mmCIF file of N, CA and C in Angstrom:
data_model
loop_
_atom_site.group_PDB
_atom_site.id
_atom_site.type_symbol
_atom_site.label_atom_id
_atom_site.label_comp_id
_atom_site.label_asym_id
_atom_site.label_seq_id
_atom_site.Cartn_x
_atom_site.Cartn_y
_atom_site.Cartn_z
ATOM 1 N N LYS A 19 -3.419 3.187 20.610
ATOM 2 C CA LYS A 19 -3.425 2.750 19.223
ATOM 3 C C LYS A 19 -3.521 3.940 18.277
ATOM 4 N N SER A 20 -4.330 4.954 18.601
ATOM 5 C CA SER A 20 -4.467 6.090 17.693
ATOM 6 C C SER A 20 -3.174 6.897 17.624
ATOM 7 N N ASP A 21 -2.438 6.992 18.743
ATOM 8 C CA ASP A 21 -1.140 7.678 18.703
ATOM 9 C C ASP A 21 -0.175 6.942 17.788
ATOM 10 N N GLU A 22 -0.230 5.630 17.828
ATOM 11 C CA GLU A 22 0.627 4.829 16.951
ATOM 12 C C GLU A 22 0.260 5.068 15.486
ATOM 13 N N MET A 23 -1.041 5.153 15.183
ATOM 14 C CA MET A 23 -1.486 5.422 13.810
ATOM 15 C C MET A 23 -1.014 6.795 13.350
ATOM 16 N N VAL A 24 -1.098 7.780 14.219
ATOM 17 C CA VAL A 24 -0.642 9.128 13.873
ATOM 18 C C VAL A 24 0.861 9.121 13.625
ATOM 19 N N ASP A 25 1.609 8.439 14.487
ATOM 20 C CA ASP A 25 3.060 8.336 14.288
ATOM 21 C C ASP A 25 3.381 7.676 12.953
ATOM 22 N N ARG A 26 2.673 6.607 12.640
ATOM 23 C CA ARG A 26 2.905 5.912 11.368
ATOM 24 C C ARG A 26 2.531 6.798 10.188
ATOM 25 N N PHE A 27 1.440 7.553 10.361
ATOM 26 C CA PHE A 27 1.007 8.443 9.289
ATOM 27 C C PHE A 27 2.093 9.467 8.972
ATOM 28 N N PHE A 28 2.661 10.084 10.001
ATOM 29 C CA PHE A 28 3.683 11.099 9.754
ATOM 30 C C PHE A 28 5.002 10.492 9.287
ATOM 31 N N ALA A 29 5.294 9.284 9.694
ATOM 32 C CA ALA A 29 6.462 8.587 9.141
ATOM 33 C C ALA A 29 6.236 8.332 7.651
ATOM 34 N N ALA A 30 5.012 7.948 7.295
ATOM 35 C CA ALA A 30 4.678 7.746 5.882
ATOM 36 C C ALA A 30 4.750 9.067 5.120
ATOM 37 N N GLN A 31 4.352 10.176 5.767
ATOM 38 C CA GLN A 31 4.474 11.495 5.133
ATOM 39 C C GLN A 31 5.933 11.798 4.796
ATOM 40 N N ALA A 32 6.822 11.521 5.743
ATOM 41 C CA ALA A 32 8.249 11.772 5.512
ATOM 42 C C ALA A 32 8.759 10.916 4.356
ATOM 43 N N MET A 33 8.363 9.653 4.337
ATOM 44 C CA MET A 33 8.791 8.775 3.243
ATOM 45 C C MET A 33 8.196 9.225 1.913
ATOM 46 N N ALA A 34 6.944 9.685 1.925
ATOM 47 C CA ALA A 34 6.314 10.165 0.692
ATOM 48 C C ALA A 34 7.058 11.376 0.154
ATOM 49 N N SER A 35 7.467 12.252 1.051
ATOM 50 C CA SER A 35 8.241 13.420 0.638
ATOM 51 C C SER A 35 9.537 12.994 -0.049
ATOM 52 N N LEU A 36 10.197 12.010 0.522
ATOM 53 C CA LEU A 36 11.431 11.492 -0.078
ATOM 54 C C LEU A 36 11.150 10.757 -1.385
ATOM 55 N N ALA A 37 10.114 9.939 -1.404
ATOM 56 C CA ALA A 37 9.807 9.128 -2.585
ATOM 57 C C ALA A 37 9.405 9.985 -3.777
ATOM 58 N N CYS A 38 8.759 11.114 -3.515
ATOM 59 C CA CYS A 38 8.310 11.977 -4.610
ATOM 60 C C CYS A 38 9.466 12.572 -5.405
ATOM 61 N N HIS A 39 10.651 12.581 -4.823
ATOM 62 C CA HIS A 39 11.820 13.074 -5.555
ATOM 63 C C HIS A 39 12.333 12.044 -6.549
ATOM 64 N N ARG A 40 11.913 10.789 -6.381
ATOM 65 C CA ARG A 40 12.249 9.690 -7.288
ATOM 66 C C ARG A 40 13.750 9.485 -7.465
ATOM 67 N N HIS A 41 14.504 9.757 -6.426
ATOM 68 C CA HIS A 41 15.948 9.507 -6.455
ATOM 69 C C HIS A 41 16.156 8.018 -6.209
ATOM 70 N N LYS A 42 16.807 7.354 -7.154
ATOM 71 C CA LYS A 42 16.947 5.897 -7.101
ATOM 72 C C LYS A 42 17.586 5.423 -5.797
ATOM 73 N N GLY A 43 18.605 6.109 -5.322
ATOM 74 C CA GLY A 43 19.278 5.712 -4.087
ATOM 75 C C GLY A 43 18.363 5.805 -2.881
ATOM 76 N N ILE A 44 17.578 6.864 -2.818
ATOM 77 C CA ILE A 44 16.636 7.040 -1.707
ATOM 78 C C ILE A 44 15.537 5.988 -1.783
ATOM 79 N N MET A 45 15.031 5.754 -2.992
ATOM 80 C CA MET A 45 13.974 4.757 -3.165
ATOM 81 C C MET A 45 14.470 3.367 -2.762
ATOM 82 N N THR A 46 15.686 3.050 -3.147
ATOM 83 C CA THR A 46 16.266 1.754 -2.786
ATOM 84 C C THR A 46 16.439 1.646 -1.277
ATOM 85 N N ALA A 47 16.865 2.734 -0.647
ATOM 86 C CA ALA A 47 17.032 2.730 0.813
ATOM 87 C C ALA A 47 15.691 2.512 1.514
ATOM 88 N N ILE A 48 14.639 3.156 1.026
ATOM 89 C CA ILE A 48 13.308 2.961 1.608
ATOM 90 C C ILE A 48 12.881 1.503 1.435
ATOM 91 N N ALA A 49 13.075 0.974 0.230
ATOM 92 C CA ALA A 49 12.683 -0.416 -0.037
ATOM 93 C C ALA A 49 13.449 -1.388 0.849
ATOM 94 N N ASN A 50 14.733 -1.138 1.027
ATOM 95 C CA ASN A 50 15.572 -2.044 1.818
ATOM 96 C C ASN A 50 15.407 -1.858 3.325
ATOM 97 N N SER A 51 14.711 -0.810 3.735
ATOM 98 C CA SER A 51 14.551 -0.528 5.167
ATOM 99 C C SER A 51 13.532 -1.438 5.846
ATOM 100 N N GLY A 52 12.735 -2.113 5.060
ATOM 101 C CA GLY A 52 11.675 -2.936 5.637
ATOM 102 C C GLY A 52 10.389 -2.166 5.864
ATOM 103 N N ALA A 53 10.333 -0.927 5.401
ATOM 104 C CA ALA A 53 9.166 -0.078 5.633
ATOM 105 C C ALA A 53 7.936 -0.516 4.848
ATOM 106 N N VAL A 54 8.126 -1.272 3.789
ATOM 107 C CA VAL A 54 6.997 -1.637 2.936
ATOM 108 C C VAL A 54 5.922 -2.394 3.716
ATOM 109 N N ALA A 55 6.307 -3.327 4.560
ATOM 110 C CA ALA A 55 5.319 -4.083 5.347
ATOM 111 C C ALA A 55 4.508 -3.145 6.241
ATOM 112 N N GLY A 56 5.161 -2.180 6.845
ATOM 113 C CA GLY A 56 4.455 -1.211 7.676
ATOM 114 C C GLY A 56 3.509 -0.344 6.872
ATOM 115 N N LEU A 57 3.927 0.043 5.669
ATOM 116 C CA LEU A 57 3.069 0.848 4.808
ATOM 117 C C LEU A 57 1.847 0.049 4.368
ATOM 118 N N VAL A 58 2.057 -1.210 4.005
ATOM 119 C CA VAL A 58 0.932 -2.058 3.599
ATOM 120 C C VAL A 58 -0.054 -2.208 4.753
ATOM 121 N N SER A 59 0.454 -2.280 5.974
ATOM 122 C CA SER A 59 -0.439 -2.437 7.133
ATOM 123 C C SER A 59 -1.314 -1.208 7.362
ATOM 124 N N LEU A 60 -0.980 -0.089 6.753
ATOM 125 C CA LEU A 60 -1.775 1.136 6.895
ATOM 126 C C LEU A 60 -2.796 1.324 5.781
ATOM 127 N N ILE A 61 -2.692 0.524 4.733
ATOM 128 C CA ILE A 61 -3.557 0.703 3.566
ATOM 129 C C ILE A 61 -5.021 0.511 3.940
ATOM 130 N N GLY A 62 -5.839 1.448 3.464
ATOM 131 C CA GLY A 62 -7.277 1.283 3.518
ATOM 132 C C GLY A 62 -8.017 1.826 4.713
ATOM 133 N N PHE A 63 -7.308 2.317 5.712
ATOM 134 C CA PHE A 63 -8.023 2.897 6.836
ATOM 135 C C PHE A 63 -8.696 4.180 6.379
ATOM 136 N N VAL A 64 -9.914 4.398 6.826
ATOM 137 C CA VAL A 64 -10.671 5.585 6.453
ATOM 138 C C VAL A 64 -10.053 6.790 7.137
ATOM 139 N N ASP A 65 -9.963 7.889 6.388
ATOM 140 C CA ASP A 65 -9.366 9.104 6.945
ATOM 141 C C ASP A 65 -10.055 9.578 8.217
ATOM 142 N N SER A 66 -11.335 9.283 8.355
ATOM 143 C CA SER A 66 -12.034 9.719 9.566
ATOM 144 C C SER A 66 -11.470 9.042 10.807
ATOM 145 N N ASP A 67 -10.753 7.918 10.606
ATOM 146 C CA ASP A 67 -10.092 7.266 11.735
ATOM 147 C C ASP A 67 -9.045 8.187 12.347
ATOM 148 N N MET A 68 -8.565 9.132 11.552
ATOM 149 C CA MET A 68 -7.530 10.061 12.011
ATOM 150 C C MET A 68 -8.023 11.494 11.827
ATOM 151 N N SER A 69 -9.256 11.733 12.230
ATOM 152 C CA SER A 69 -9.873 13.038 12.007
ATOM 153 C C SER A 69 -9.080 14.181 12.624
ATOM 154 N N ASN A 70 -8.325 13.887 13.665
ATOM 155 C CA ASN A 70 -7.551 14.945 14.312
ATOM 156 C C ASN A 70 -6.399 15.446 13.443
ATOM 157 N N ILE A 71 -6.024 14.726 12.399
ATOM 158 C CA ILE A 71 -4.930 15.222 11.551
ATOM 159 C C ILE A 71 -5.398 15.673 10.167
ATOM 160 N N ILE A 72 -6.674 15.517 9.866
ATOM 161 C CA ILE A 72 -7.192 15.947 8.569
ATOM 162 C C ILE A 72 -6.938 17.434 8.353
ATOM 163 N N SER A 73 -7.174 18.243 9.359
ATOM 164 C CA SER A 73 -6.959 19.686 9.204
ATOM 165 C C SER A 73 -5.480 19.998 8.978
ATOM 166 N N LEU A 74 -4.595 19.227 9.598
ATOM 167 C CA LEU A 74 -3.158 19.427 9.361
ATOM 168 C C LEU A 74 -2.780 19.087 7.924
ATOM 169 N N ILE A 75 -3.383 18.046 7.388
ATOM 170 C CA ILE A 75 -3.129 17.661 5.998
ATOM 171 C C ILE A 75 -3.472 18.824 5.080
ATOM 172 N N GLU A 76 -4.636 19.413 5.315
ATOM 173 C CA GLU A 76 -5.086 20.519 4.475
ATOM 174 C C GLU A 76 -4.256 21.773 4.713
ATOM 175 N N GLU A 77 -3.989 22.096 5.969
ATOM 176 C CA GLU A 77 -3.262 23.325 6.297
ATOM 177 C C GLU A 77 -1.840 23.321 5.750
ATOM 178 N N PHE A 78 -1.167 22.181 5.830
ATOM 179 C CA PHE A 78 0.232 22.119 5.414
ATOM 180 C C PHE A 78 0.426 21.457 4.051
ATOM 181 N N SER A 79 -0.663 21.256 3.310
ATOM 182 C CA SER A 79 -0.616 20.646 1.979
ATOM 183 C C SER A 79 0.153 19.329 1.979
ATOM 184 N N LEU A 80 -0.165 18.489 2.941
ATOM 185 C CA LEU A 80 0.471 17.176 3.026
ATOM 186 C C LEU A 80 -0.191 16.217 2.040
ATOM 187 N N VAL A 81 0.500 15.156 1.725
ATOM 188 C CA VAL A 81 -0.036 14.123 0.850
ATOM 189 C C VAL A 81 -1.202 13.446 1.569
ATOM 190 N N ARG A 82 -2.309 13.315 0.892
ATOM 191 C CA ARG A 82 -3.520 12.758 1.509
ATOM 192 C C ARG A 82 -3.364 11.271 1.865
ATOM 193 N N HIS A 83 -2.727 10.503 1.007
ATOM 194 C CA HIS A 83 -2.551 9.062 1.220
ATOM 195 C C HIS A 83 -1.078 8.701 1.056
ATOM 196 N N PRO A 84 -0.258 9.063 2.019
ATOM 197 C CA PRO A 84 1.194 8.903 1.851
ATOM 198 C C PRO A 84 1.659 7.465 1.660
ATOM 199 N N LYS A 85 1.016 6.516 2.317
ATOM 200 C CA LYS A 85 1.473 5.125 2.171
ATOM 201 C C LYS A 85 1.293 4.649 0.742
ATOM 202 N N GLN A 86 0.185 5.030 0.097
ATOM 203 C CA GLN A 86 -0.036 4.661 -1.291
ATOM 204 C C GLN A 86 0.988 5.322 -2.198
ATOM 205 N N VAL A 87 1.255 6.585 -1.959
ATOM 206 C CA VAL A 87 2.219 7.319 -2.779
ATOM 207 C C VAL A 87 3.583 6.643 -2.723
ATOM 208 N N VAL A 88 4.022 6.302 -1.519
ATOM 209 C CA VAL A 88 5.329 5.657 -1.363
ATOM 210 C C VAL A 88 5.344 4.317 -2.086
ATOM 211 N N LEU A 89 4.335 3.487 -1.850
ATOM 212 C CA LEU A 89 4.303 2.159 -2.469
ATOM 213 C C LEU A 89 4.228 2.247 -3.992
ATOM 214 N N GLU A 90 3.409 3.149 -4.505
ATOM 215 C CA GLU A 90 3.313 3.304 -5.959
ATOM 216 C C GLU A 90 4.643 3.740 -6.556
ATOM 217 N N HIS A 91 5.312 4.698 -5.923
ATOM 218 C CA HIS A 91 6.618 5.145 -6.422
ATOM 219 C C HIS A 91 7.660 4.038 -6.316
ATOM 220 N N LEU A 92 7.654 3.311 -5.213
ATOM 221 C CA LEU A 92 8.617 2.215 -5.053
ATOM 222 C C LEU A 92 8.429 1.159 -6.134
ATOM 223 N N PHE A 93 7.187 0.761 -6.379
ATOM 224 C CA PHE A 93 6.937 -0.309 -7.337
ATOM 225 C C PHE A 93 7.080 0.146 -8.788
ATOM 226 N N GLN A 94 7.252 1.440 -9.018
ATOM 227 C CA GLN A 94 7.584 1.913 -10.357
ATOM 228 C C GLN A 94 9.052 1.654 -10.677
ATOM 229 N N LEU A 95 9.850 1.531 -9.646
ATOM 230 C CA LEU A 95 11.275 1.268 -9.815
ATOM 231 C C LEU A 95 11.456 -0.226 -10.089
ATOM 232 N N GLU A 96 12.002 -0.549 -11.248
ATOM 233 C CA GLU A 96 12.111 -1.946 -11.673
ATOM 234 C C GLU A 96 12.840 -2.821 -10.662
ATOM 235 N N GLU A 97 13.905 -2.303 -10.077
ATOM 236 C CA GLU A 97 14.681 -3.088 -9.114
ATOM 237 C C GLU A 97 13.844 -3.473 -7.899
ATOM 238 N N VAL A 98 12.931 -2.606 -7.527
ATOM 239 C CA VAL A 98 12.061 -2.879 -6.381
ATOM 240 C C VAL A 98 10.930 -3.814 -6.804
ATOM 241 N N ARG A 99 10.302 -3.503 -7.928
ATOM 242 C CA ARG A 99 9.168 -4.299 -8.400
ATOM 243 C C ARG A 99 9.564 -5.753 -8.672
ATOM 244 N N LEU A 100 10.793 -5.953 -9.140
ATOM 245 C CA LEU A 100 11.238 -7.304 -9.482
ATOM 246 C C LEU A 100 12.071 -7.953 -8.385
ATOM 247 N N GLY A 101 12.268 -7.260 -7.272
ATOM 248 C CA GLY A 101 13.154 -7.752 -6.223
ATOM 249 C C GLY A 101 12.440 -8.332 -5.021
ATOM 250 N N SER A 102 13.220 -8.525 -3.979
ATOM 251 C CA SER A 102 12.708 -9.180 -2.767
ATOM 252 C C SER A 102 11.663 -8.336 -2.037
ATOM 253 N N THR A 103 11.744 -7.021 -2.160
ATOM 254 C CA THR A 103 10.750 -6.167 -1.494
ATOM 255 C C THR A 103 9.350 -6.479 -2.008
ATOM 256 N N ALA A 104 9.209 -6.564 -3.318
ATOM 257 C CA ALA A 104 7.901 -6.886 -3.899
ATOM 258 C C ALA A 104 7.479 -8.301 -3.521
ATOM 259 N N ARG A 105 8.413 -9.237 -3.571
ATOM 260 C CA ARG A 105 8.076 -10.631 -3.222
ATOM 261 C C ARG A 105 7.576 -10.740 -1.782
ATOM 262 N N LYS A 106 8.143 -9.944 -0.883
ATOM 263 C CA LYS A 106 7.696 -9.960 0.516
ATOM 264 C C LYS A 106 6.349 -9.246 0.685
ATOM 265 N N ALA A 107 6.086 -8.251 -0.150
ATOM 266 C CA ALA A 107 4.845 -7.481 -0.038
ATOM 267 C C ALA A 107 3.646 -8.211 -0.631
ATOM 268 N N ILE A 108 3.887 -9.082 -1.594
ATOM 269 C CA ILE A 108 2.780 -9.739 -2.295
ATOM 270 C C ILE A 108 1.821 -10.457 -1.343
ATOM 271 N N PRO A 109 2.286 -11.323 -0.431
ATOM 272 C CA PRO A 109 1.317 -11.990 0.460
ATOM 273 C C PRO A 109 0.513 -11.006 1.316
ATOM 274 N N LEU A 110 1.143 -9.913 1.713
ATOM 275 C CA LEU A 110 0.439 -8.901 2.503
ATOM 276 C C LEU A 110 -0.642 -8.224 1.672
ATOM 277 N N LEU A 111 -0.326 -7.934 0.411
ATOM 278 C CA LEU A 111 -1.290 -7.289 -0.478
ATOM 279 C C LEU A 111 -2.410 -8.244 -0.872
ATOM 280 N N VAL A 112 -2.087 -9.511 -1.090
ATOM 281 C CA VAL A 112 -3.100 -10.506 -1.470
ATOM 282 C C VAL A 112 -4.150 -10.656 -0.376
ATOM 283 N N ASP A 113 -3.757 -10.444 0.849
ATOM 284 C CA ASP A 113 -4.681 -10.584 1.978
ATOM 285 C C ASP A 113 -5.694 -9.437 2.068
ATOM 286 N N LEU A 114 -5.444 -8.332 1.384
ATOM 287 C CA LEU A 114 -6.295 -7.143 1.540
ATOM 288 C C LEU A 114 -7.584 -7.117 0.721
ATOM 289 N N PRO A 115 -7.679 -7.752 -0.455
ATOM 290 C CA PRO A 115 -8.935 -7.657 -1.222
ATOM 291 C C PRO A 115 -10.075 -8.505 -0.656
ATOM 292 N N ARG A 116 -10.427 -8.265 0.556
ATOM 293 C CA ARG A 116 -11.574 -8.916 1.189
ATOM 294 C C ARG A 116 -12.254 -7.865 2.060
ATOM 295 N N PRO A 117 -13.522 -8.040 2.329
ATOM 296 C CA PRO A 117 -14.219 -7.027 3.126
ATOM 297 C C PRO A 117 -13.629 -6.911 4.533
ATOM 298 N N MET A 118 -13.247 -5.708 4.887
ATOM 299 C CA MET A 118 -12.751 -5.422 6.231
ATOM 300 C C MET A 118 -13.395 -4.115 6.678
ATOM 301 N N PRO A 119 -14.326 -4.166 7.597
ATOM 302 C CA PRO A 119 -15.033 -2.953 8.005
ATOM 303 C C PRO A 119 -14.099 -1.836 8.460
ATOM 304 N N GLU A 120 -12.998 -2.192 9.111
ATOM 305 C CA GLU A 120 -12.082 -1.164 9.605
ATOM 306 C C GLU A 120 -11.170 -0.612 8.505
ATOM 307 N N ARG A 121 -11.148 -1.275 7.346
ATOM 308 C CA ARG A 121 -10.276 -0.844 6.246
ATOM 309 C C ARG A 121 -11.022 -0.923 4.911
ATOM 310 N N PRO A 122 -12.107 -0.179 4.764
ATOM 311 C CA PRO A 122 -12.933 -0.316 3.565
ATOM 312 C C PRO A 122 -12.243 0.088 2.263
ATOM 313 N N ALA A 123 -11.242 0.931 2.332
ATOM 314 C CA ALA A 123 -10.563 1.365 1.109
ATOM 315 C C ALA A 123 -9.426 0.432 0.696
ATOM 316 N N ALA A 124 -9.130 -0.581 1.495
ATOM 317 C CA ALA A 124 -7.988 -1.461 1.221
ATOM 318 C C ALA A 124 -8.114 -2.281 -0.065
ATOM 319 N N PRO A 125 -9.262 -2.903 -0.351
ATOM 320 C CA PRO A 125 -9.307 -3.780 -1.526
ATOM 321 C C PRO A 125 -8.919 -3.127 -2.850
ATOM 322 N N PRO A 126 -9.504 -1.985 -3.239
ATOM 323 C CA PRO A 126 -9.114 -1.426 -4.541
ATOM 324 C C PRO A 126 -7.653 -0.968 -4.585
ATOM 325 N N ILE A 127 -7.140 -0.491 -3.475
ATOM 326 C CA ILE A 127 -5.737 -0.065 -3.425
ATOM 327 C C ILE A 127 -4.832 -1.275 -3.578
ATOM 328 N N ALA A 128 -5.149 -2.349 -2.872
ATOM 329 C CA ALA A 128 -4.341 -3.571 -2.954
ATOM 330 C C ALA A 128 -4.360 -4.145 -4.362
ATOM 331 N N VAL A 129 -5.527 -4.158 -4.998
ATOM 332 C CA VAL A 129 -5.625 -4.681 -6.364
ATOM 333 C C VAL A 129 -4.773 -3.838 -7.310
ATOM 334 N N ARG A 130 -4.822 -2.523 -7.153
ATOM 335 C CA ARG A 130 -4.013 -1.643 -8.002
ATOM 336 C C ARG A 130 -2.518 -1.893 -7.796
ATOM 337 N N LEU A 131 -2.088 -2.040 -6.541
ATOM 338 C CA LEU A 131 -0.674 -2.298 -6.261
ATOM 339 C C LEU A 131 -0.253 -3.680 -6.758
ATOM 340 N N LEU A 132 -1.107 -4.683 -6.599
ATOM 341 C CA LEU A 132 -0.793 -6.016 -7.115
ATOM 342 C C LEU A 132 -0.655 -5.995 -8.634
ATOM 343 N N THR A 133 -1.514 -5.243 -9.300
ATOM 344 C CA THR A 133 -1.416 -5.105 -10.753
ATOM 345 C C THR A 133 -0.084 -4.479 -11.135
ATOM 346 N N GLN A 134 0.312 -3.466 -10.395
ATOM 347 C CA GLN A 134 1.583 -2.791 -10.650
ATOM 348 C C GLN A 134 2.761 -3.740 -10.435
ATOM 349 N N VAL A 135 2.723 -4.525 -9.364
ATOM 350 C CA VAL A 135 3.807 -5.459 -9.045
ATOM 351 C C VAL A 135 3.856 -6.606 -10.058
ATOM 352 N N ALA A 136 2.709 -6.996 -10.593
ATOM 353 C CA ALA A 136 2.655 -8.097 -11.560
ATOM 354 C C ALA A 136 3.204 -7.697 -12.922
ATOM 355 N N ASP A 137 3.152 -6.413 -13.229
ATOM 356 C CA ASP A 137 3.549 -5.928 -14.547
ATOM 357 C C ASP A 137 4.984 -6.335 -14.887
ATOM 358 N N GLY A 138 5.124 -7.154 -15.904
ATOM 359 C CA GLY A 138 6.444 -7.538 -16.385
ATOM 360 C C GLY A 138 7.171 -8.569 -15.549
ATOM 361 N N SER A 139 6.482 -9.230 -14.637
ATOM 362 C CA SER A 139 7.163 -10.204 -13.787
ATOM 363 C C SER A 139 6.344 -11.484 -13.636
ATOM 364 N N ASP A 140 6.729 -12.489 -14.397
ATOM 365 C CA ASP A 140 6.065 -13.786 -14.264
ATOM 366 C C ASP A 140 6.299 -14.379 -12.879
ATOM 367 N N ALA A 141 7.470 -14.124 -12.303
ATOM 368 C CA ALA A 141 7.775 -14.639 -10.960
ATOM 369 C C ALA A 141 6.808 -14.054 -9.936
ATOM 370 N N ASN A 142 6.528 -12.747 -10.029
ATOM 371 C CA ASN A 142 5.583 -12.119 -9.100
ATOM 372 C C ASN A 142 4.168 -12.655 -9.309
ATOM 373 N N LYS A 143 3.806 -12.891 -10.567
ATOM 374 C CA LYS A 143 2.478 -13.454 -10.852
ATOM 375 C C LYS A 143 2.347 -14.840 -10.233
ATOM 376 N N LEU A 144 3.401 -15.625 -10.317
ATOM 377 C CA LEU A 144 3.388 -16.965 -9.726
ATOM 378 C C LEU A 144 3.244 -16.888 -8.204
ATOM 379 N N ILE A 145 3.974 -15.959 -7.579
ATOM 380 C CA ILE A 145 3.864 -15.777 -6.124
ATOM 381 C C ILE A 145 2.441 -15.373 -5.754
ATOM 382 N N MET A 146 1.846 -14.492 -6.558
ATOM 383 C CA MET A 146 0.462 -14.081 -6.298
ATOM 384 C C MET A 146 -0.473 -15.280 -6.356
ATOM 385 N N ALA A 147 -0.287 -16.115 -7.363
ATOM 386 C CA ALA A 147 -1.132 -17.309 -7.491
ATOM 387 C C ALA A 147 -0.934 -18.239 -6.300
ATOM 388 N N GLU A 148 0.314 -18.418 -5.895
ATOM 389 C CA GLU A 148 0.622 -19.315 -4.777
ATOM 390 C C GLU A 148 0.088 -18.798 -3.441
ATOM 391 N N THR A 149 -0.046 -17.488 -3.312
ATOM 392 C CA THR A 149 -0.510 -16.915 -2.039
ATOM 393 C C THR A 149 -2.012 -16.644 -2.013
ATOM 394 N N GLY A 150 -2.726 -17.080 -3.045
ATOM 395 C CA GLY A 150 -4.181 -17.011 -3.006
ATOM 396 C C GLY A 150 -4.834 -15.876 -3.760
ATOM 397 N N ALA A 151 -4.102 -15.167 -4.592
ATOM 398 C CA ALA A 151 -4.699 -14.045 -5.323
ATOM 399 C C ALA A 151 -5.798 -14.509 -6.270
ATOM 400 N N LEU A 152 -5.624 -15.684 -6.858
ATOM 401 C CA LEU A 152 -6.624 -16.165 -7.811
ATOM 402 C C LEU A 152 -7.948 -16.485 -7.126
ATOM 403 N N GLU A 153 -7.899 -16.821 -5.852
ATOM 404 C CA GLU A 153 -9.127 -17.059 -5.098
ATOM 405 C C GLU A 153 -9.700 -15.747 -4.560
ATOM 406 N N ALA A 154 -8.830 -14.850 -4.144
ATOM 407 C CA ALA A 154 -9.272 -13.595 -3.522
ATOM 408 C C ALA A 154 -9.872 -12.622 -4.531
ATOM 409 N N LEU A 155 -9.296 -12.537 -5.726
ATOM 410 C CA LEU A 155 -9.741 -11.544 -6.697
ATOM 411 C C LEU A 155 -11.188 -11.754 -7.151
ATOM 412 N N PRO A 156 -11.606 -12.955 -7.536
ATOM 413 C CA PRO A 156 -13.020 -13.113 -7.920
ATOM 414 C C PRO A 156 -13.983 -12.778 -6.781
ATOM 415 N N LYS A 157 -13.597 -13.111 -5.559
ATOM 416 C CA LYS A 157 -14.450 -12.766 -4.413
ATOM 417 C C LYS A 157 -14.579 -11.254 -4.293
ATOM 418 N N TYR A 158 -13.452 -10.551 -4.454
ATOM 419 C CA TYR A 158 -13.472 -9.088 -4.385
ATOM 420 C C TYR A 158 -14.337 -8.511 -5.500
ATOM 421 N N LEU A 159 -14.154 -9.017 -6.714
ATOM 422 C CA LEU A 159 -14.893 -8.490 -7.860
ATOM 423 C C LEU A 159 -16.392 -8.753 -7.764
ATOM 424 N N SER A 160 -16.787 -9.777 -7.023
ATOM 425 C CA SER A 160 -18.208 -10.094 -6.897
ATOM 426 C C SER A 160 -18.904 -9.305 -5.786
ATOM 427 N N LEU A 161 -18.152 -8.551 -5.007
ATOM 428 C CA LEU A 161 -18.741 -7.788 -3.909
ATOM 429 C C LEU A 161 -19.499 -6.574 -4.421
ATOM 430 N N SER A 162 -20.572 -6.261 -3.750
ATOM 431 C CA SER A 162 -21.270 -5.013 -4.039
ATOM 432 C C SER A 162 -20.605 -3.917 -3.207
ATOM 433 N N PRO A 163 -20.827 -2.654 -3.547
ATOM 434 C CA PRO A 163 -20.230 -1.573 -2.741
ATOM 435 C C PRO A 163 -20.617 -1.654 -1.263
ATOM 436 N N GLN A 164 -21.820 -2.142 -0.963
ATOM 437 C CA GLN A 164 -22.242 -2.265 0.430
ATOM 438 C C GLN A 164 -21.435 -3.334 1.158
ATOM 439 N N ASP A 165 -21.038 -4.388 0.439
ATOM 440 C CA ASP A 165 -20.253 -5.460 1.052
ATOM 441 C C ASP A 165 -18.861 -4.996 1.433
ATOM 442 N N ILE A 166 -18.302 -4.079 0.664
ATOM 443 C CA ILE A 166 -16.933 -3.618 0.896
ATOM 444 C C ILE A 166 -16.853 -2.810 2.175
ATOM 445 N N THR A 167 -17.883 -2.041 2.464
ATOM 446 C CA THR A 167 -17.870 -1.218 3.673
ATOM 447 C C THR A 167 -18.529 -1.905 4.766
#
């Protein structure tokens, strides 16, 4: 499992490198590749889970949280934020704002991405409501910091 996480991390690094250039064609290709679901599945894991690559991140000046970088850049692109990629990601993101000991950083990241996806899209807001965001968000907001970890 840890080898798989490392492989996913470096795949996310490659995508982050591409996404940071903000080339519309590349961003669209990433969005259409189906990678978003895989990136969402990586959200929130504590870096200590991958302690063997922390030194590589620092040594080679890699992006610290590549999956977030890719998702944030993708959802800045209107075609992605308003398209099927966002609609498919919403249920995955709605599931994250709950306490998960193995993914303590997931809730605030998911809330930030959901806010970004909701911006300017009533259709996305409706999907969020239908998939349980209205129930999940108050529960998340009522948690103490100890509950999140």
